[in-house]
Coordinates of C-alpha atoms (C1' of nucleotides) in Angstrom, one line a residue:
Chain L
M1 CA 0.0 0.0 0.0
A2 CA 2.6 2.5 1.1
G3 CA 4.8 3.9 -1.7
K4 CA 2.2 3.5 -4.3
S5 CA 2.5 7.1 -5.5
S6 CA 5.3 9.6 -4.9
I7 CA 5.9 13.2 -5.7
M8 CA 9.3 14.2 -6.9
W9 CA 9.7 17.9 -6.1
F10 CA 12.3 19.6 -8.3
R11 CA 13.8 22.8 -6.8
K12 CA 17.5 22.9 -7.7
G13 CA 18.9 19.7 -9.0
L14 CA 17.2 20.2 -12.4
R15 CA 18.6 17.0 -13.9
L16 CA 18.1 13.3 -14.3
H17 CA 21.8 12.3 -13.8
D18 CA 23.0 11.8 -10.2
N19 CA 19.6 12.5 -8.8
P20 CA 19.2 10.3 -5.7
A21 CA 15.8 11.9 -4.8
L22 CA 14.4 10.9 -8.1
L23 CA 15.6 7.3 -7.6
D24 CA 14.0 7.4 -4.2
A25 CA 10.7 8.6 -5.6
C26 CA 10.7 5.8 -8.2
K27 CA 11.3 3.1 -5.6
D28 CA 8.2 0.9 -5.3
A29 CA 6.1 3.6 -6.9
A30 CA 3.5 2.9 -9.5
H31 CA 3.1 6.6 -10.2
V32 CA 5.7 9.4 -9.8
Y33 CA 4.7 13.0 -10.1
P34 CA 7.6 15.3 -11.0
V35 CA 6.7 18.8 -9.9
V36 CA 8.2 22.3 -9.7
G37 CA 7.1 25.8 -8.7
V38 CA 7.4 28.8 -11.1
N39 CA 10.4 31.1 -10.8
R40 CA 11.4 34.1 -13.0
Y41 CA 14.6 33.4 -15.0
S42 CA 14.8 32.5 -18.6
F43 CA 17.7 30.3 -17.8
L44 CA 15.5 28.5 -15.3
L45 CA 12.7 28.1 -17.8
E46 CA 15.0 26.6 -20.4
S47 CA 16.3 24.3 -17.7
L48 CA 12.7 23.3 -16.9
R49 CA 11.9 22.7 -20.6
D50 CA 14.9 20.5 -21.0
L51 CA 14.0 18.6 -17.9
D52 CA 10.5 18.1 -19.2
A53 CA 11.9 16.8 -22.5
S54 CA 14.1 14.3 -20.7
L55 CA 11.3 13.1 -18.5
R56 CA 9.1 12.7 -21.6
A57 CA 11.8 10.6 -23.2
R58 CA 11.3 8.3 -20.3
G59 CA 7.6 8.2 -20.4
S60 CA 6.9 10.9 -17.9
R61 CA 6.6 14.6 -17.8
L62 CA 7.2 17.6 -15.6
L63 CA 4.2 19.1 -13.8
V64 CA 4.6 22.8 -13.0
L65 CA 2.5 23.6 -10.0
R66 CA 1.2 27.1 -9.5
G67 CA 0.8 28.2 -5.9
T68 CA 2.6 28.3 -2.5
P69 CA 4.4 25.0 -1.9
E70 CA 3.0 24.4 1.6
Q71 CA -0.6 24.8 0.3
V72 CA -0.4 23.2 -3.1
L73 CA 1.7 20.2 -2.3
P74 CA -0.7 18.7 0.4
R75 CA -3.6 19.3 -2.0
V76 CA -2.1 17.4 -4.9
A77 CA -0.7 14.7 -2.6
A78 CA -4.2 14.0 -1.4
E79 CA -5.6 14.0 -5.0
W80 CA -2.9 11.7 -6.3
G81 CA -2.8 9.4 -3.2
A82 CA 0.9 10.2 -2.9
T83 CA 2.5 8.9 0.3
R84 CA 6.0 10.3 -0.2
L85 CA 7.5 13.6 -1.2
C86 CA 11.1 13.2 -2.4
L87 CA 13.4 16.2 -2.8
E88 CA 16.9 17.4 -2.8
A89 CA 18.0 19.0 0.5
D90 CA 18.6 22.8 0.3
T91 CA 20.4 24.6 3.1
E92 CA 19.7 28.2 2.1
P93 CA 17.8 30.1 4.7
Y94 CA 14.8 30.7 2.5
A95 CA 14.7 27.1 1.4
R96 CA 14.9 25.9 5.0
A97 CA 12.0 28.0 6.1
R98 CA 9.9 26.9 3.0
D99 CA 10.8 23.2 3.5
A100 CA 10.0 23.3 7.2
A101 CA 6.5 24.7 6.4
V102 CA 6.0 22.0 3.7
R103 CA 7.2 19.2 5.9
Q104 CA 4.8 20.3 8.6
S105 CA 1.8 20.5 6.4
L106 CA 2.6 17.2 4.6
E107 CA 3.5 15.2 7.7
A108 CA 0.2 16.4 9.3
A109 CA -1.5 14.8 6.2
G110 CA 0.4 11.6 6.6
V111 CA 2.8 12.2 3.7
E112 CA 6.4 11.2 4.3
V113 CA 9.1 13.7 3.3
A114 CA 12.4 12.3 2.1
A115 CA 15.4 14.5 1.5
S116 CA 18.6 13.5 -0.4
I117 CA 21.8 15.4 -0.4
S118 CA 23.2 16.0 -3.9
H119 CA 23.6 19.7 -4.4
T120 CA 26.9 19.7 -2.6
L121 CA 29.8 17.2 -2.7
Y122 CA 29.4 16.4 1.0
D123 CA 26.8 16.8 3.7
T124 CA 28.0 20.1 5.1
E125 CA 26.6 19.1 8.6
M126 CA 29.0 16.1 8.5
L127 CA 31.9 18.3 7.5
V128 CA 31.3 20.7 10.3
A129 CA 31.0 17.8 12.8
R130 CA 34.2 16.4 11.6
N131 CA 35.9 19.7 12.1
G132 CA 35.0 19.9 15.7
G133 CA 31.6 21.5 15.4
R134 CA 32.8 24.7 13.7
P135 CA 33.4 25.3 10.0
P136 CA 36.9 26.2 9.1
L137 CA 37.4 29.8 8.1
T138 CA 40.3 29.3 5.7
M139 CA 40.5 27.4 2.5
Q140 CA 44.1 26.6 2.8
A141 CA 46.6 26.9 5.7
R142 CA 49.7 25.0 5.0
P143 CA 50.5 22.8 8.0
R144 CA 54.1 23.5 9.0
G145 CA 55.1 20.2 10.5
A146 CA 54.1 16.8 9.1
G147 CA 50.4 16.9 8.6
G148 CA 49.0 15.6 11.8
Q149 CA 45.4 14.8 12.7
G150 CA 44.7 18.1 14.3
P151 CA 41.2 18.8 15.4
A152 CA 40.5 21.9 13.3
G153 CA 42.2 23.0 10.2
S154 CA 41.7 24.5 6.8
F155 CA 38.9 23.3 4.5
T156 CA 41.3 21.5 2.1
K157 CA 42.8 19.7 5.1
L158 CA 39.3 18.7 6.3
V159 CA 38.3 17.4 2.9
D160 CA 41.6 15.4 2.7
K161 CA 40.7 13.9 6.1
V162 CA 37.2 13.0 5.1
G163 CA 38.1 11.5 1.8
D164 CA 36.4 11.6 -1.6
P165 CA 32.8 12.6 -1.8
P166 CA 30.2 9.9 -2.7
P167 CA 30.1 9.0 -6.4
P168 CA 27.2 10.2 -8.5
A169 CA 24.0 8.2 -8.2
P170 CA 23.2 5.7 -11.0
D171 CA 21.0 7.0 -13.9
P172 CA 17.3 6.7 -13.4
P173 CA 15.4 3.9 -15.2
A174 CA 14.8 4.2 -18.9
A175 CA 11.1 4.1 -18.2
L176 CA 9.9 6.2 -15.3
P177 CA 6.6 5.4 -13.5
P178 CA 4.3 8.0 -15.1
P179 CA 1.7 10.1 -13.5
A180 CA -1.7 8.4 -13.5
E181 CA -4.1 9.2 -16.3
G182 CA -6.9 11.6 -15.8
M183 CA -5.8 13.4 -12.7
P184 CA -7.1 16.9 -12.8
S185 CA -4.0 18.5 -11.3
A186 CA -1.8 16.6 -13.8
D187 CA -3.6 18.1 -16.8
P188 CA -1.0 19.4 -19.2
A189 CA -3.1 22.5 -19.8
V190 CA -2.6 23.6 -16.2
T191 CA 0.8 22.2 -15.4
G192 CA 2.9 23.0 -18.5
V193 CA 6.2 24.8 -18.3
P194 CA 5.4 28.5 -18.5
T195 CA 6.8 30.9 -21.0
L196 CA 8.8 34.0 -20.1
A197 CA 5.8 36.2 -20.9
E198 CA 3.6 34.1 -18.7
V199 CA 5.9 34.8 -15.8
G200 CA 5.7 38.5 -16.5
F201 CA 8.7 39.3 -18.7
T202 CA 8.3 41.4 -21.8
E203 CA 11.9 41.6 -22.9
E204 CA 13.9 38.8 -24.6
P205 CA 16.9 37.5 -22.6
T206 CA 20.3 38.7 -23.8
T207 CA 22.5 36.0 -22.2
P208 CA 24.3 33.7 -24.7
F209 CA 24.1 30.8 -22.2
K210 CA 21.3 28.4 -22.5
G211 CA 19.9 26.6 -19.5
G212 CA 19.3 22.9 -19.0
E213 CA 20.9 19.5 -18.2
T214 CA 21.6 18.8 -21.9
E215 CA 23.5 22.0 -22.4
A216 CA 25.3 21.5 -19.1
L217 CA 26.6 18.0 -20.1
A218 CA 27.6 19.2 -23.5
R219 CA 29.6 22.1 -21.9
L220 CA 31.2 19.6 -19.5
E221 CA 32.2 17.4 -22.4
A222 CA 33.6 20.4 -24.3
S223 CA 35.8 21.3 -21.3
F224 CA 37.0 17.7 -20.8
A225 CA 37.8 17.3 -24.5
D226 CA 41.2 18.7 -23.6
P227 CA 42.4 16.7 -20.5
K228 CA 45.7 18.6 -20.5
W229 CA 43.8 21.9 -20.0
V230 CA 41.7 20.3 -17.3
A231 CA 44.7 18.9 -15.5
G232 CA 46.7 22.1 -15.8
F233 CA 44.0 24.6 -14.9
Q234 CA 45.1 27.4 -12.6
K235 CA 42.4 29.9 -11.9
P236 CA 44.5 33.0 -11.2
E237 CA 46.1 32.6 -14.6
T238 CA 42.9 32.6 -16.6
D239 CA 42.1 35.7 -18.6
P240 CA 39.1 37.8 -17.4
S241 CA 39.0 39.8 -20.6
A242 CA 38.4 36.7 -22.8
F243 CA 34.8 36.8 -24.2
D244 CA 34.8 35.0 -27.6
R245 CA 35.9 31.9 -25.8
P246 CA 35.7 32.5 -22.0
A247 CA 38.9 31.3 -20.2
T248 CA 36.9 29.2 -17.7
T249 CA 34.3 26.5 -18.0
V250 CA 31.2 28.7 -17.4
L251 CA 29.6 25.7 -15.6
S252 CA 28.7 27.9 -12.6
P253 CA 25.1 28.6 -13.7
Y254 CA 24.5 24.9 -14.3
L255 CA 25.9 24.0 -10.9
K256 CA 23.7 26.7 -9.4
F257 CA 20.5 25.3 -10.8
G258 CA 21.7 21.7 -10.4
C259 CA 21.6 21.1 -14.2
L260 CA 25.1 19.7 -13.5
S261 CA 25.9 17.5 -10.5
P262 CA 29.0 18.7 -8.6
R263 CA 29.6 15.0 -7.8
L264 CA 29.6 14.1 -11.5
F265 CA 32.0 17.0 -12.2
H266 CA 34.2 16.0 -9.3
S267 CA 34.4 12.3 -10.3
R268 CA 35.3 13.3 -13.9
L269 CA 38.1 15.5 -12.6
L270 CA 39.5 12.6 -10.4
A271 CA 39.5 10.4 -13.5
V272 CA 41.5 13.0 -15.5
Y273 CA 43.9 13.5 -12.6
R274 CA 44.5 9.7 -12.4
A275 CA 45.2 9.6 -16.1
Q276 CA 47.4 12.6 -16.3
K277 CA 50.8 12.4 -14.7
K278 CA 50.8 16.0 -13.4
H279 CA 47.9 18.2 -12.4
S280 CA 47.3 21.4 -10.5
E281 CA 46.1 21.3 -6.9
P282 CA 43.5 23.2 -4.9
P283 CA 42.8 26.0 -4.4
V284 CA 43.8 27.0 -7.9
S285 CA 42.9 23.8 -9.8
L286 CA 39.6 23.0 -11.4
R287 CA 38.8 20.7 -8.5
G288 CA 39.8 23.6 -6.2
Q289 CA 36.9 25.6 -7.7
L290 CA 34.5 22.9 -6.6
L291 CA 36.0 23.0 -3.2
W292 CA 35.6 26.8 -3.0
R293 CA 31.9 26.2 -3.6
E294 CA 31.8 23.6 -1.0
F295 CA 33.8 25.7 1.5
F296 CA 31.4 28.7 1.2
Y297 CA 28.3 26.4 1.4
T298 CA 29.8 24.9 4.5
V299 CA 30.6 28.2 6.3
G300 CA 27.4 29.9 5.0
A301 CA 25.1 27.1 6.1
H302 CA 26.5 27.3 9.6
T303 CA 26.7 31.0 10.1
P304 CA 23.8 33.2 11.1
N305 CA 23.0 36.2 8.9
F306 CA 25.6 35.1 6.4
N307 CA 24.4 37.5 3.7
R308 CA 24.4 40.6 6.0
M309 CA 27.0 42.6 7.9
A310 CA 25.0 43.1 11.0
G311 CA 24.7 40.1 13.2
N312 CA 27.1 38.1 11.1
P313 CA 29.8 36.6 13.3
V314 CA 32.3 36.1 10.5
C315 CA 31.8 39.6 9.0
R316 CA 33.9 42.6 10.0
Q317 CA 31.9 45.7 10.8
I318 CA 32.9 48.5 8.5
D319 CA 31.6 52.1 8.3
W320 CA 30.6 51.9 4.6
D321 CA 29.1 55.0 3.0
A322 CA 25.5 55.0 1.9
N323 CA 26.4 56.8 -1.3
E324 CA 23.5 56.4 -3.7
E325 CA 25.2 58.3 -6.5
F326 CA 28.3 56.1 -6.5
L327 CA 26.1 53.0 -6.3
A328 CA 24.0 54.0 -9.2
A329 CA 27.0 54.9 -11.3
W330 CA 28.5 51.6 -10.6
R331 CA 25.3 49.6 -11.2
E332 CA 24.5 51.5 -14.4
A333 CA 28.0 51.2 -15.9
R334 CA 28.8 54.9 -15.9
T335 CA 31.7 55.1 -13.5
G336 CA 33.9 56.6 -16.2
F337 CA 36.4 53.7 -15.9
P338 CA 36.0 51.7 -19.1
W339 CA 37.2 48.4 -17.6
I340 CA 34.7 48.7 -14.8
D341 CA 31.8 49.9 -17.0
A342 CA 32.5 47.2 -19.6
I343 CA 32.3 44.5 -17.0
M344 CA 29.1 45.9 -15.5
T345 CA 27.7 45.9 -19.1
Q346 CA 28.7 42.3 -19.6
L347 CA 26.9 41.5 -16.3
R348 CA 23.7 43.2 -17.5
E349 CA 23.9 41.6 -21.0
W350 CA 25.2 38.2 -20.2
G351 CA 24.5 37.6 -16.6
W352 CA 28.0 36.2 -16.3
M353 CA 31.5 37.6 -16.0
H354 CA 34.9 36.0 -15.3
H355 CA 35.7 35.6 -11.7
L356 CA 38.6 38.1 -11.8
A357 CA 36.3 40.6 -13.5
R358 CA 34.0 40.3 -10.6
H359 CA 36.9 41.0 -8.3
S360 CA 37.7 44.2 -10.2
V361 CA 34.2 45.6 -9.9
A362 CA 33.6 44.4 -6.3
C363 CA 36.8 45.9 -5.1
F364 CA 36.1 49.1 -6.9
L365 CA 32.6 49.4 -5.3
T366 CA 33.8 48.6 -1.8
R367 CA 37.2 49.0 -0.3
G368 CA 39.0 50.0 -3.4
D369 CA 37.4 53.2 -4.6
L370 CA 33.7 54.0 -3.7
Y371 CA 33.5 52.6 -0.1
V372 CA 30.0 51.5 -0.6
S373 CA 28.8 48.4 1.3
W374 CA 29.3 45.0 -0.2
E375 CA 25.7 44.2 0.6
R376 CA 24.6 46.7 -2.1
G377 CA 26.9 45.1 -4.6
M378 CA 25.7 41.7 -3.7
E379 CA 22.1 42.7 -4.3
V380 CA 23.0 43.9 -7.8
F381 CA 24.7 40.6 -8.6
E382 CA 21.8 38.8 -7.1
E383 CA 19.5 40.4 -9.6
L384 CA 21.6 40.1 -12.7
L385 CA 23.8 37.0 -12.5
I386 CA 22.5 33.8 -14.0
D387 CA 24.8 31.9 -11.6
Q388 CA 23.7 33.8 -8.6
D389 CA 24.1 31.5 -5.6
H390 CA 23.2 32.7 -2.1
Y391 CA 26.2 31.5 -0.2
L392 CA 28.8 32.0 -2.9
N393 CA 27.6 35.5 -3.7
A394 CA 27.7 36.7 0.0
A395 CA 31.0 34.9 0.6
N396 CA 32.8 36.4 -2.4
W397 CA 31.5 39.9 -1.6
M398 CA 32.8 39.6 1.9
W399 CA 36.1 38.3 0.6
L400 CA 36.6 41.2 -1.9
S401 CA 35.5 43.8 0.6
A402 CA 38.0 42.4 3.1
S403 CA 35.0 41.8 5.5
A404 CA 35.7 38.1 6.0
F405 CA 38.2 35.4 4.8
F406 CA 40.5 38.0 3.4
S407 CA 42.0 40.9 5.2
Q408 CA 44.8 42.4 3.2
Y409 CA 42.8 45.5 2.3
F410 CA 45.8 47.4 0.9
R411 CA 45.9 45.0 -2.1
V412 CA 43.6 47.1 -4.3
Y413 CA 42.8 46.3 -7.9
S414 CA 43.5 49.2 -10.2
P415 CA 40.5 49.9 -12.5
I416 CA 43.1 50.8 -15.1
S417 CA 46.1 48.6 -14.9
F418 CA 44.4 45.3 -14.0
G419 CA 42.5 44.9 -17.3
K420 CA 45.3 46.4 -19.4
K421 CA 47.6 43.6 -18.2
Y422 CA 45.4 41.0 -20.0
D423 CA 44.0 43.0 -22.8
P424 CA 46.3 46.0 -23.8
E425 CA 44.3 46.6 -27.0
G426 CA 41.1 46.9 -25.1
R427 CA 39.1 44.4 -27.1
F428 CA 36.9 43.6 -24.2
I429 CA 36.0 47.3 -23.7
R430 CA 35.3 47.8 -27.4
R431 CA 33.0 44.8 -27.3
F432 CA 30.9 45.9 -24.4
L433 CA 31.2 49.7 -24.6
P434 CA 30.8 50.4 -28.4
V435 CA 31.0 54.1 -27.7
L436 CA 34.7 53.6 -27.2
K437 CA 35.3 51.2 -30.1
D438 CA 37.4 53.8 -32.0
M439 CA 39.4 55.1 -29.1
P440 CA 43.2 54.4 -29.6
A441 CA 44.5 51.6 -27.4
K442 CA 46.8 54.1 -25.7
Y443 CA 43.8 55.9 -24.1
I444 CA 41.1 53.2 -24.0
Y445 CA 41.6 52.5 -20.3
E446 CA 41.8 56.2 -19.4
P447 CA 39.9 58.1 -22.2
W448 CA 39.9 61.3 -20.1
T449 CA 43.6 61.6 -20.7
A450 CA 43.1 61.5 -24.5
P451 CA 43.8 64.9 -26.2
L452 CA 40.5 66.5 -27.3
E453 CA 41.3 66.0 -31.0
V454 CA 41.9 62.3 -30.4
Q455 CA 38.5 62.1 -28.6
R456 CA 36.9 63.9 -31.5
K457 CA 38.4 61.6 -34.1
A458 CA 37.3 58.6 -32.1
G459 CA 33.7 60.0 -32.0
C460 CA 33.7 59.9 -28.2
L461 CA 33.9 63.1 -26.2
V462 CA 34.6 62.4 -22.5
G463 CA 32.0 64.2 -20.4
K464 CA 29.5 64.0 -23.2
D465 CA 29.5 60.7 -25.0
Y466 CA 31.2 58.8 -22.1
P467 CA 31.4 59.9 -18.5
R468 CA 34.4 61.4 -16.8
P469 CA 35.7 59.2 -14.0
I470 CA 33.7 59.6 -10.8
V471 CA 36.8 59.4 -8.6
D472 CA 40.5 59.8 -9.0
H473 CA 41.6 56.3 -8.3
A474 CA 45.0 57.3 -6.8
V475 CA 43.2 59.6 -4.3
A476 CA 40.2 57.4 -3.6
S477 CA 42.1 54.1 -3.1
K478 CA 44.4 55.8 -0.6
A479 CA 41.5 57.2 1.3
C480 CA 39.8 53.8 1.3
I481 CA 42.9 52.1 2.6
A482 CA 43.0 54.6 5.4
R483 CA 39.4 54.1 6.3
M484 CA 39.8 50.3 6.2
A485 CA 42.7 50.6 8.6
A486 CA 40.6 52.7 10.9
A487 CA 37.7 50.3 10.7
Y488 CA 40.0 47.4 11.4
R489 CA 41.5 49.2 14.4
A490 CA 38.0 49.9 15.7
G491 CA 37.1 46.3 15.3
S492 CA 40.1 45.1 17.2
A493 CA 39.5 47.7 20.0
A494 CA 35.9 46.6 20.2
A495 CA 37.0 42.9 20.3
T496 CA 39.4 43.7 23.1
A497 CA 36.7 45.6 25.0
A498 CA 34.3 42.8 24.5
T499 CA 36.5 40.0 25.8
G500 CA 35.8 41.2 29.3
E501 CA 32.2 40.2 28.9
G502 CA 33.1 36.6 28.3
A503 CA 30.0 34.5 27.8
D504 CA 29.3 33.0 24.4
G505 CA 31.9 31.6 22.1
A506 CA 32.4 33.8 19.1
A507 CA 31.4 31.6 16.2
G508 CA 28.9 29.5 18.1
P509 CA 26.4 28.1 15.6
S510 CA 23.4 29.1 17.7
G511 CA 24.5 32.7 18.0
S512 CA 21.0 33.9 17.3
S513 CA 21.4 37.2 19.0
P514 CA 20.6 39.9 16.4
A515 CA 22.9 42.4 18.0
P516 CA 25.7 43.5 15.6
K517 CA 28.7 41.9 17.2
A518 CA 31.2 40.3 14.9
K519 CA 34.0 38.0 16.1
G520 CA 33.0 38.7 19.7
R521 CA 32.9 42.4 19.2
G522 CA 30.4 43.1 21.9
G523 CA 28.4 45.8 23.6
K524 CA 31.0 48.5 23.4
A525 CA 31.6 48.0 19.7
K526 CA 29.4 51.0 18.8
E527 CA 31.4 53.4 20.9
A528 CA 34.7 52.1 19.5
V529 CA 33.4 52.3 16.0
A530 CA 32.1 55.8 16.6
S531 CA 35.4 57.1 18.0
A532 CA 37.4 55.4 15.2
A533 CA 35.1 57.0 12.7
G534 CA 36.5 60.4 13.8
K535 CA 40.0 59.1 13.3
A536 CA 39.0 57.7 10.0
A537 CA 37.7 61.0 8.8
K538 CA 41.0 62.6 9.7
A539 CA 42.9 59.9 8.1
V540 CA 40.9 60.2 4.9
A541 CA 41.4 64.0 4.7
G542 CA 45.1 63.5 5.4
A543 CA 45.7 60.8 2.9
A544 CA 43.5 62.4 0.3
G545 CA 45.3 65.7 0.7
A546 CA 48.7 64.2 0.4
A547 CA 47.7 62.1 -2.6
G548 CA 46.0 65.1 -4.2
K549 CA 49.2 67.1 -4.1
K550 CA 51.0 64.2 -5.8
A551 CA 48.4 63.7 -8.5
A552 CA 49.3 67.1 -10.0
G553 CA 47.6 67.1 -13.4
T554 CA 44.2 65.8 -12.6
A555 CA 41.3 68.1 -11.9
A556 CA 39.9 65.9 -9.1
G557 CA 40.1 67.7 -5.8
S558 CA 41.5 66.5 -2.5
K559 CA 38.1 65.8 -1.0
R560 CA 35.7 63.0 -1.8
Q561 CA 32.9 65.6 -1.6
R562 CA 34.3 67.3 -4.6
T563 CA 34.5 64.2 -6.8
L564 CA 31.0 63.4 -5.8
K565 CA 29.8 66.8 -7.1
E566 CA 31.7 66.3 -10.3
S567 CA 29.9 63.0 -10.7
L568 CA 26.6 64.7 -10.4
G569 CA 27.4 66.7 -13.5
L570 CA 27.9 63.5 -15.5
Q571 CA 24.4 62.3 -15.9
G572 CA 24.4 63.3 -19.6
G573 CA 27.0 60.6 -20.3
K574 CA 24.6 57.9 -19.3
E575 CA 23.6 56.9 -22.8
A576 CA 27.2 56.4 -23.7
A577 CA 27.1 53.1 -21.9
S578 CA 24.1 51.7 -23.7
Chain H
dA1 C1' 53.1 34.1 22.8
dC2 C1' 54.6 33.7 18.5
dT3 C1' 55.1 32.5 13.5
dA4 C1' 54.0 31.0 8.8
dG5 C1' 51.2 31.5 5.2
dG6 C1' 47.3 33.3 2.9
dT7 C1' 43.8 31.1 -5.0
dT8 C1' 44.5 35.9 -8.0
dG9 C1' 47.4 44.1 -6.3
dC10 C1' 50.2 47.9 -7.6
dC11 C1' 53.9 51.1 -7.9
dG12 C1' 58.4 52.7 -7.6
dG13 C1' 63.1 51.8 -6.9
dC14 C1' 67.0 49.0 -7.6
Chain N
dG1 C1' 62.9 40.4 -11.7
dC2 C1' 62.9 41.3 -6.6
dC3 C1' 62.2 44.2 -2.9
dG4 C1' 59.4 47.4 0.3
dG5 C1' 55.5 50.7 0.9
dC6 C1' 50.6 50.4 1.6
dA7 C1' 49.7 49.3 7.4
dA8 C1' 50.4 46.6 10.3
dC9 C1' 45.3 41.9 8.5
dC10 C1' 43.7 37.1 9.7
dT11 C1' 43.6 31.8 11.1
dA12 C1' 45.8 27.6 12.3
dG13 C1' 49.4 25.5 14.4
dT14 C1' 53.5 25.2 17.5

DNA sequence: ACTAGGTTGCCGGC
DNA sequence: GCCGGCAACCTAGT
């Protein structure tokens, strides 16, 4: 009797390969109902269409349910006589709350809920337990002596200790138990995969990347066609300006939606590493990239308020500016720095940029130039990236803003030199900012330095066709470093002040207190931050003044205020970016 | 208490 | 090509 009908609820994990939850749903079931809720991305909708096609090839189909999960799932379970709901576990805060509600309403109705872990390589709970109850906060910390079996360590060390992740699950049967005939809620007319228009979008997507498991596997094969490249991959050496053929795999959106299983990817990598004599190692290797994902999922899933500064125990508290003008210029690709604006345009058009390109724009927005909070940048990425992934997005923004994981805030990316190093001709800029397509290479990273007649000849007048830079990088980056130093000092002072209070361990997983105290920065944190803010202001003025004297030729003044005013006069240049 | 090392900076001086 | 400056960072391990 039990197990006659199951519901397979697809959320992430939009694939048939390595799908333990789907296998679970098929076990002893005469009827399996593969269902999903509606979301808003075209990449997602393509993934759903592909999943539906794959299910149809096996005698089934996808049923897209409209409604709130905790309401609609019990209703169809009753209608279909389903006794089990099978799903892939999801540790994101939103998913946890949703799944708790669904579990409650289904179990009240006598429907069993069975979760499988297949979105990450490992069960992150297990990893944390094996690390002594706390997630590691470093990816790699080379042990100095012979690698002992110490209690806590870096993430790579932890993974070495735990061993290889489980292999991918076997493929599902060639014929899947189909939904029963004649069920009203399984009517194709009401459960078809929606179109973009139906979800409320009027514009056509501009991303060149197509969603779906089929595409994901094809892309995986394309990368693995060159085993030497796979074995020799070193992330920091890949070219962020490559766009005809991106320098990395672009598998991130497929991993995000689960069109590609990380375990399948990982097992393929191990096979190549076994076959090739030499291969690169984490953290820079291709396998290292999967471990970064795993690392951030592990820390993120076990840290309260991970995607915020306040109340986030791993995040440094920094006095970011709420500068709407700067934020808007950055978001709308009109900072006046072609390298930055081209990347932000690629983000809007493609929904994807190279990892190091993300570094450039994230550093620029936060600790490098504009001193705007990483949370604002994270929100923009969240809206525009096709590979937007809750934990990875938050973690990388904290990294780049030197708020967590990384603290060498004086290592600032130059919005001019960094791109030039890879692409001296400015091909990337010409592709994404056509207004600059005829600017000579000599000036393309700094068009404001081009003589007026050169600008005229290139058909691009700076200040009219393309914005002037909103900051003087030499001035702004020095000021930012000074403010970061002050914020760090304030943090350490607050931490010292807070140690007197003792009580709860800093990174305790149950640190549910909403008070903004990071790394044990306790009650007196506010005072310390406030007093340091005064020092910071002085430091900014001092550093900016000194740098301003050095930067003789430029018109940008010694005060941030002045550059802000200049930026206000640049609105006319907006269309230049489009 | 102290030290080594940390996926991926940049500039100027030698 | 290798330093030090930026400003004295963090975590893990001894």
